[in-house]
CSV table of C-alpha atoms in Angstrom, one decimal:
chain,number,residue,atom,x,y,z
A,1,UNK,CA,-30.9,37.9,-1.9
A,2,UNK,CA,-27.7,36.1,-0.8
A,3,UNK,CA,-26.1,39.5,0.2
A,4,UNK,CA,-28.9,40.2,2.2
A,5,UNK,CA,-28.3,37.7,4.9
A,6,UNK,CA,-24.4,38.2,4.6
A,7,UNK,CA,-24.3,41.7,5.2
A,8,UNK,CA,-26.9,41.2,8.5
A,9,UNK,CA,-24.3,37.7,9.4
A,10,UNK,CA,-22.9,39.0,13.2
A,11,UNK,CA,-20.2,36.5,13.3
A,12,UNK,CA,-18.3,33.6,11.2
A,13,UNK,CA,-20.5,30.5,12.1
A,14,UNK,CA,-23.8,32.3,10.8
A,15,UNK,CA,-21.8,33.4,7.7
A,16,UNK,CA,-21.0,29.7,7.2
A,17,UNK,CA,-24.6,28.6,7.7
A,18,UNK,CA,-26.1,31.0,5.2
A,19,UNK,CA,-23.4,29.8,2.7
A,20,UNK,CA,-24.2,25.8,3.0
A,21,UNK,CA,-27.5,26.6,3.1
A,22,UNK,CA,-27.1,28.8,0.0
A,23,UNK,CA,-25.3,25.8,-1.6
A,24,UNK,CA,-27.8,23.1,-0.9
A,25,UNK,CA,-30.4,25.2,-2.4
A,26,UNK,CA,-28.5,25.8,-5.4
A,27,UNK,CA,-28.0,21.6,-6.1
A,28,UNK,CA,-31.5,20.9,-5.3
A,29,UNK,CA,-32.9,23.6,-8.2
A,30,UNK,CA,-30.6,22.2,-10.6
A,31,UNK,CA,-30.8,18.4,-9.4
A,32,UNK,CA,-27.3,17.6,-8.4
A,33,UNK,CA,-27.5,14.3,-5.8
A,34,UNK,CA,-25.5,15.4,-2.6
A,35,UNK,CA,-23.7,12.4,-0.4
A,36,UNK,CA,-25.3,11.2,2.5
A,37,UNK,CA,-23.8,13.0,5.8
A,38,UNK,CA,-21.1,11.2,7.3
A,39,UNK,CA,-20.9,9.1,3.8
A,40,UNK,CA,-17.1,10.2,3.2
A,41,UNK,CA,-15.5,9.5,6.4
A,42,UNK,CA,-17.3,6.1,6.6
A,43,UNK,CA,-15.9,3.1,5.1
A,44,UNK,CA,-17.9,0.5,2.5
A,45,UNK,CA,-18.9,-2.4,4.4
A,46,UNK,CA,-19.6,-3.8,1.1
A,47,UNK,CA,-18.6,-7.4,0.4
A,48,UNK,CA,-16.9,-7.4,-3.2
A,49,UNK,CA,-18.3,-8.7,-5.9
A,50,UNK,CA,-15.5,-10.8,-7.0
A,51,UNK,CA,-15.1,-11.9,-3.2
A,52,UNK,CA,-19.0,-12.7,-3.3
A,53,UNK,CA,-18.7,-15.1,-6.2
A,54,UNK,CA,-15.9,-17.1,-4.7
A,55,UNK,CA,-17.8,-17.8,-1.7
A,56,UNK,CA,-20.9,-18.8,-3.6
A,57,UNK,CA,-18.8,-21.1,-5.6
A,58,UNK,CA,-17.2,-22.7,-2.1
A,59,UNK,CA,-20.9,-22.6,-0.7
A,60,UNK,CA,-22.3,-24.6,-3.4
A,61,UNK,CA,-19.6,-27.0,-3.7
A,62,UNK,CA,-19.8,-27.8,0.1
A,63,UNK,CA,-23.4,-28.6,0.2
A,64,UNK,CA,-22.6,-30.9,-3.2
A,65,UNK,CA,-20.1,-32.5,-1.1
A,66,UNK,CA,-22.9,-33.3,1.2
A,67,UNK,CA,-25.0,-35.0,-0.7
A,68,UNK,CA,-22.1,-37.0,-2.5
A,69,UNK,CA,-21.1,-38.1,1.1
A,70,UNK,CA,-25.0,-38.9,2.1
A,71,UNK,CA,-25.3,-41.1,-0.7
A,72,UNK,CA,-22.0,-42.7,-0.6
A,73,UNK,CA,-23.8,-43.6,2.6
A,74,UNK,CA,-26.0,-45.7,1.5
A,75,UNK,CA,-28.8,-42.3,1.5
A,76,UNK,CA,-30.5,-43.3,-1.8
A,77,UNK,CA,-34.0,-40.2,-1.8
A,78,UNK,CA,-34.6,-38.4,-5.1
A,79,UNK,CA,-33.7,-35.4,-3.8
A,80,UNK,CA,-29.9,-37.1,-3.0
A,81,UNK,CA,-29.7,-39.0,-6.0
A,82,UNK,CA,-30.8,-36.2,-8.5
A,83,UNK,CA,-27.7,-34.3,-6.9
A,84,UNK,CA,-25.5,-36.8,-7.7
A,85,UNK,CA,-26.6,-37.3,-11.3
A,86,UNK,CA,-26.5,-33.7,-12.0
A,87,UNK,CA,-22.5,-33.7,-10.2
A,88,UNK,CA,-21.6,-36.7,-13.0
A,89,UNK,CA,-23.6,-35.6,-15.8
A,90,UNK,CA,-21.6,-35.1,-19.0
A,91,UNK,CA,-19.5,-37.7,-17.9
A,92,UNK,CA,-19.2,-41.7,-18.8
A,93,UNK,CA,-19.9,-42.3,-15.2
A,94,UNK,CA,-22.8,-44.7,-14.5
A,95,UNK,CA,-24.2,-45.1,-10.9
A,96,UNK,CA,-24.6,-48.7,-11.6
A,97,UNK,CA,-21.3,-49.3,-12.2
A,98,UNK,CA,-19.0,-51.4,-9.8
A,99,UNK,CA,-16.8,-48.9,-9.1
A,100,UNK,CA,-18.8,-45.8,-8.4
A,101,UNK,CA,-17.9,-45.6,-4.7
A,102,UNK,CA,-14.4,-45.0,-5.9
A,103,UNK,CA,-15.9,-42.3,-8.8
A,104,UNK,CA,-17.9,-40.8,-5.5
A,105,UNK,CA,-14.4,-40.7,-3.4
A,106,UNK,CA,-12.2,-38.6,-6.2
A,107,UNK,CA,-15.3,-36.3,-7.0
A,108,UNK,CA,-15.1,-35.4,-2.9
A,109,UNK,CA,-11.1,-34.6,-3.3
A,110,UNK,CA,-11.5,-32.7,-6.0
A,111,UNK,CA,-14.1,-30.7,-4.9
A,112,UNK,CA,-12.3,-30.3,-1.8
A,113,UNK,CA,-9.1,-29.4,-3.5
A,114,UNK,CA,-11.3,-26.3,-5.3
A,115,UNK,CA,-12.6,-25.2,-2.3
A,116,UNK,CA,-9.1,-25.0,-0.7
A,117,UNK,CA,-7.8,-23.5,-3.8
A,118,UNK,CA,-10.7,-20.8,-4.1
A,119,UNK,CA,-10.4,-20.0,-0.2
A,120,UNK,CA,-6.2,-19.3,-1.3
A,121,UNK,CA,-7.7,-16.7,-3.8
A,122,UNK,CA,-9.7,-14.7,-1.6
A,123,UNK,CA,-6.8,-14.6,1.2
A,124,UNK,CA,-4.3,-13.5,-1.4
A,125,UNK,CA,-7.0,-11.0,-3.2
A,126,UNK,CA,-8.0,-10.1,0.6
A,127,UNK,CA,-4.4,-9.6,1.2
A,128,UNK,CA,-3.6,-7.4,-2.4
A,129,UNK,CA,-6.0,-4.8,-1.4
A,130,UNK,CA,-5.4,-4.2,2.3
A,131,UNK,CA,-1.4,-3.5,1.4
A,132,UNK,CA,-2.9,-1.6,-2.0
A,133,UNK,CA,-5.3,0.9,1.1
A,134,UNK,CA,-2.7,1.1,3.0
A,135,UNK,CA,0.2,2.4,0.6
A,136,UNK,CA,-2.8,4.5,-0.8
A,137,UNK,CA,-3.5,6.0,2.9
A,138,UNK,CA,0.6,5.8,3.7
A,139,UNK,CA,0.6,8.4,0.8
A,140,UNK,CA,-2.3,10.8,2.0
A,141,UNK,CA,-2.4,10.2,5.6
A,142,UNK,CA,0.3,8.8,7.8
A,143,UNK,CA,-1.0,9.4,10.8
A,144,UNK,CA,-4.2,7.7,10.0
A,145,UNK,CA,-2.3,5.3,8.8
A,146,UNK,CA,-0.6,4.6,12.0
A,147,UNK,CA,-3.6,5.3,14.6
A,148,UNK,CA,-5.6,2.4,12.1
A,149,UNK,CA,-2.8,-0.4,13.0
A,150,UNK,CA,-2.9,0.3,16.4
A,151,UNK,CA,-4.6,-2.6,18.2
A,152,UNK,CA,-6.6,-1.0,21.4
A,153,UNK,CA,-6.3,-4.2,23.2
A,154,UNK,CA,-2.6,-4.8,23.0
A,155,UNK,CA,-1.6,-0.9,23.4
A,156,UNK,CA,-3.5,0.1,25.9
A,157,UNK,CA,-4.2,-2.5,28.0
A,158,UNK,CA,-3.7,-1.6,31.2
A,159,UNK,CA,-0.7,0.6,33.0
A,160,UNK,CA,2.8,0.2,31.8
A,161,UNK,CA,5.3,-1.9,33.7
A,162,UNK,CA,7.6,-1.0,36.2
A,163,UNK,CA,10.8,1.0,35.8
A,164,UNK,CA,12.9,-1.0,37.8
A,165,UNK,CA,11.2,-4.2,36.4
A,166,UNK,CA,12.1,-3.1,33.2
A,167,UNK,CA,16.3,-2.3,34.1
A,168,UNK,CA,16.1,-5.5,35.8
A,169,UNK,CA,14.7,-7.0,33.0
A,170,UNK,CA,17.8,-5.7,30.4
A,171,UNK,CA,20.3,-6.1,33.0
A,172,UNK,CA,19.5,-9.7,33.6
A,173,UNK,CA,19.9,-10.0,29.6
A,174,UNK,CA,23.0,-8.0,28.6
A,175,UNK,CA,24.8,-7.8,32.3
A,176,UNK,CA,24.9,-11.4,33.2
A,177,UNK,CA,27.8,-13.9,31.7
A,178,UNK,CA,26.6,-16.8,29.8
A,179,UNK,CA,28.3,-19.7,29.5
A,180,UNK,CA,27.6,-21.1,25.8
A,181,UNK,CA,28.1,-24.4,24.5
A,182,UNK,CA,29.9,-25.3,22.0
A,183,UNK,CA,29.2,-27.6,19.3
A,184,UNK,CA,31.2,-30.8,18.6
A,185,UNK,CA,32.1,-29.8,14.8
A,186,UNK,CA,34.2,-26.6,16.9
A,187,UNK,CA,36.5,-29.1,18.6
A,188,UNK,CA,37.2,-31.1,15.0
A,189,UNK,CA,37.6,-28.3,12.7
A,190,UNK,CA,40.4,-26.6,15.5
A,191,UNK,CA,42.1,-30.6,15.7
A,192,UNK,CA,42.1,-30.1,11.9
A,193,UNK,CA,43.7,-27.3,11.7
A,194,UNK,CA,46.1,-28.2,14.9
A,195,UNK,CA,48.5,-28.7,11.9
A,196,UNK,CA,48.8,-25.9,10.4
A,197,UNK,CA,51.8,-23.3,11.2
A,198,UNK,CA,50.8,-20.5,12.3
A,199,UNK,CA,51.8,-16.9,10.2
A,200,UNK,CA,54.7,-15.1,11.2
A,201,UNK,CA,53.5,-11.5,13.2
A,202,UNK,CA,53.8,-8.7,10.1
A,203,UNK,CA,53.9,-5.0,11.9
A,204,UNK,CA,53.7,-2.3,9.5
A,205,UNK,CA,55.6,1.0,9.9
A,206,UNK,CA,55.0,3.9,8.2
A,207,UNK,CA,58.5,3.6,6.5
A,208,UNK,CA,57.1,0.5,5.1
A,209,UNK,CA,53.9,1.9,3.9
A,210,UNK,CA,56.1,4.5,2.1
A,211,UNK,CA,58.6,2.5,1.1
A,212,UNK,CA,55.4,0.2,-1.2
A,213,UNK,CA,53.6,2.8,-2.2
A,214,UNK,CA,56.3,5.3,-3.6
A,215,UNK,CA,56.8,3.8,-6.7
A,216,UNK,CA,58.8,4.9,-10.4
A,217,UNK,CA,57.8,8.1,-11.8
A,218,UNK,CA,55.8,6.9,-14.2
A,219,UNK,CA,52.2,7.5,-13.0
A,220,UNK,CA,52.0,4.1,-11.1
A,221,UNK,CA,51.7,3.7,-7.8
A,222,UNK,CA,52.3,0.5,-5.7
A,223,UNK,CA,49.8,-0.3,-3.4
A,224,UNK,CA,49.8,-1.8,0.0
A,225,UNK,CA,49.5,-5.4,-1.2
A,226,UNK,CA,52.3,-4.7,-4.1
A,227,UNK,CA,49.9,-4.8,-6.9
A,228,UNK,CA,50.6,-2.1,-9.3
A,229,UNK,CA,48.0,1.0,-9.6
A,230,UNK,CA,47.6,3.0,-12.5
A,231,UNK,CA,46.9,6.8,-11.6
């Protein structure tokens, strides 16, 4: 049946439409699931699981912050109060005791210290799997790669500058002479070394350079600084 329609196809699109549909028949009589059109070009807007938890986990201990704060406050309803037992339960911790204001004030910090620590997690994981895509799309495709760190606002916003803004721009940096200051430890290392005698000028001729370096027949040769070299 197939060779039917392909011998009447008149041109290459209709010969590629008799073929997908051939296909899709084919996987629906023997059940095979076919992806959603447009499904492999479009990126999962998914939020991670392990991402999800983290943020349920900050979630929660922000709004237990909350209520540790309201009744620190003096806010003493069932529904505050029940919090707050639940947050020192398992504990030695009365709320009777003298110093529970104190108790109250660590609890806070150290829930806030999780929360900071938890929000570090999901900017380093966060920051893990964008390099781990991008190597992964460096490999396959460079030039999505590239098009995909472009930032449409920055790179083409608006026309480009000037020509003769730009050469006046460089010239002004590289043309112009700049008087730099010098720092005070400059003037005391040269009074330092005011002292010291300066070398006696050493010009080397090429009768000297063959003079060191020719040395006894003996596979050694002298170098430039004297030292000996075994060849």
């Amino acid at each position: 049946m197939l060779l039917t329609y392909l011998e009447a196809s008149r041109d290459l699109c209709e010969t590629d439409s008799i073929l997908f549909g051939a296909a899709l028949a084919v996987c629906r009589i023997i059940g095979a699931k076919l992806p959603m059109a447009g499904r492999a070009t479009q990126q999962s807007s998914a939020i991670p699981a392990w991402r999800k938890r983290i943020e349920d986990r900050i979630a929660k201990a922000r709004a237990l912050i909350g209520r540790l704060t309201s009744f620190r406050s003096g806010n003493n309803r069932p529904r505050v109060m029940r919090t707050v037992r639940m947050a020192f339960s398992g504990t030695n911790i009365s709320l009777a005791q003298p110093d529970i204001t104190q108790k109250l004030t660590e609890r806070i910090d150290d829930l806030k210290q999780k929360i900071a620590t938890w929000g570090k997690w999901i900017r380093r994981f966060s920051e893990r799997s964008r390099r781990f895509n991008q190597n992964r799309l460096y490999q396959s495709d460079q030039k999505r790669l590239y098009k995909s760190l472009e930032r449409p606002e920055v790179c083409g916003a608006g026309p480009g500058p000037d020509q003769a803004d730009t050469v006046a721009f460089w010239r002004g940096l590289w043309s112009e002479p700049v008087n730099h200051s010098e720092g005070p430890w400059m003037e005391v290392v040269a009074s330092q070394s005011a002292s010291v005698t300066p070398m006696d000028p050493v010009t080397i001729t090429p009768e000297t350079w063959l003079r060191r370096s020719v040395g006894p027949r003996t596979g050694k040769v002298r170098g430039s600084t004297g030292c000996i070299i075994t060849g």
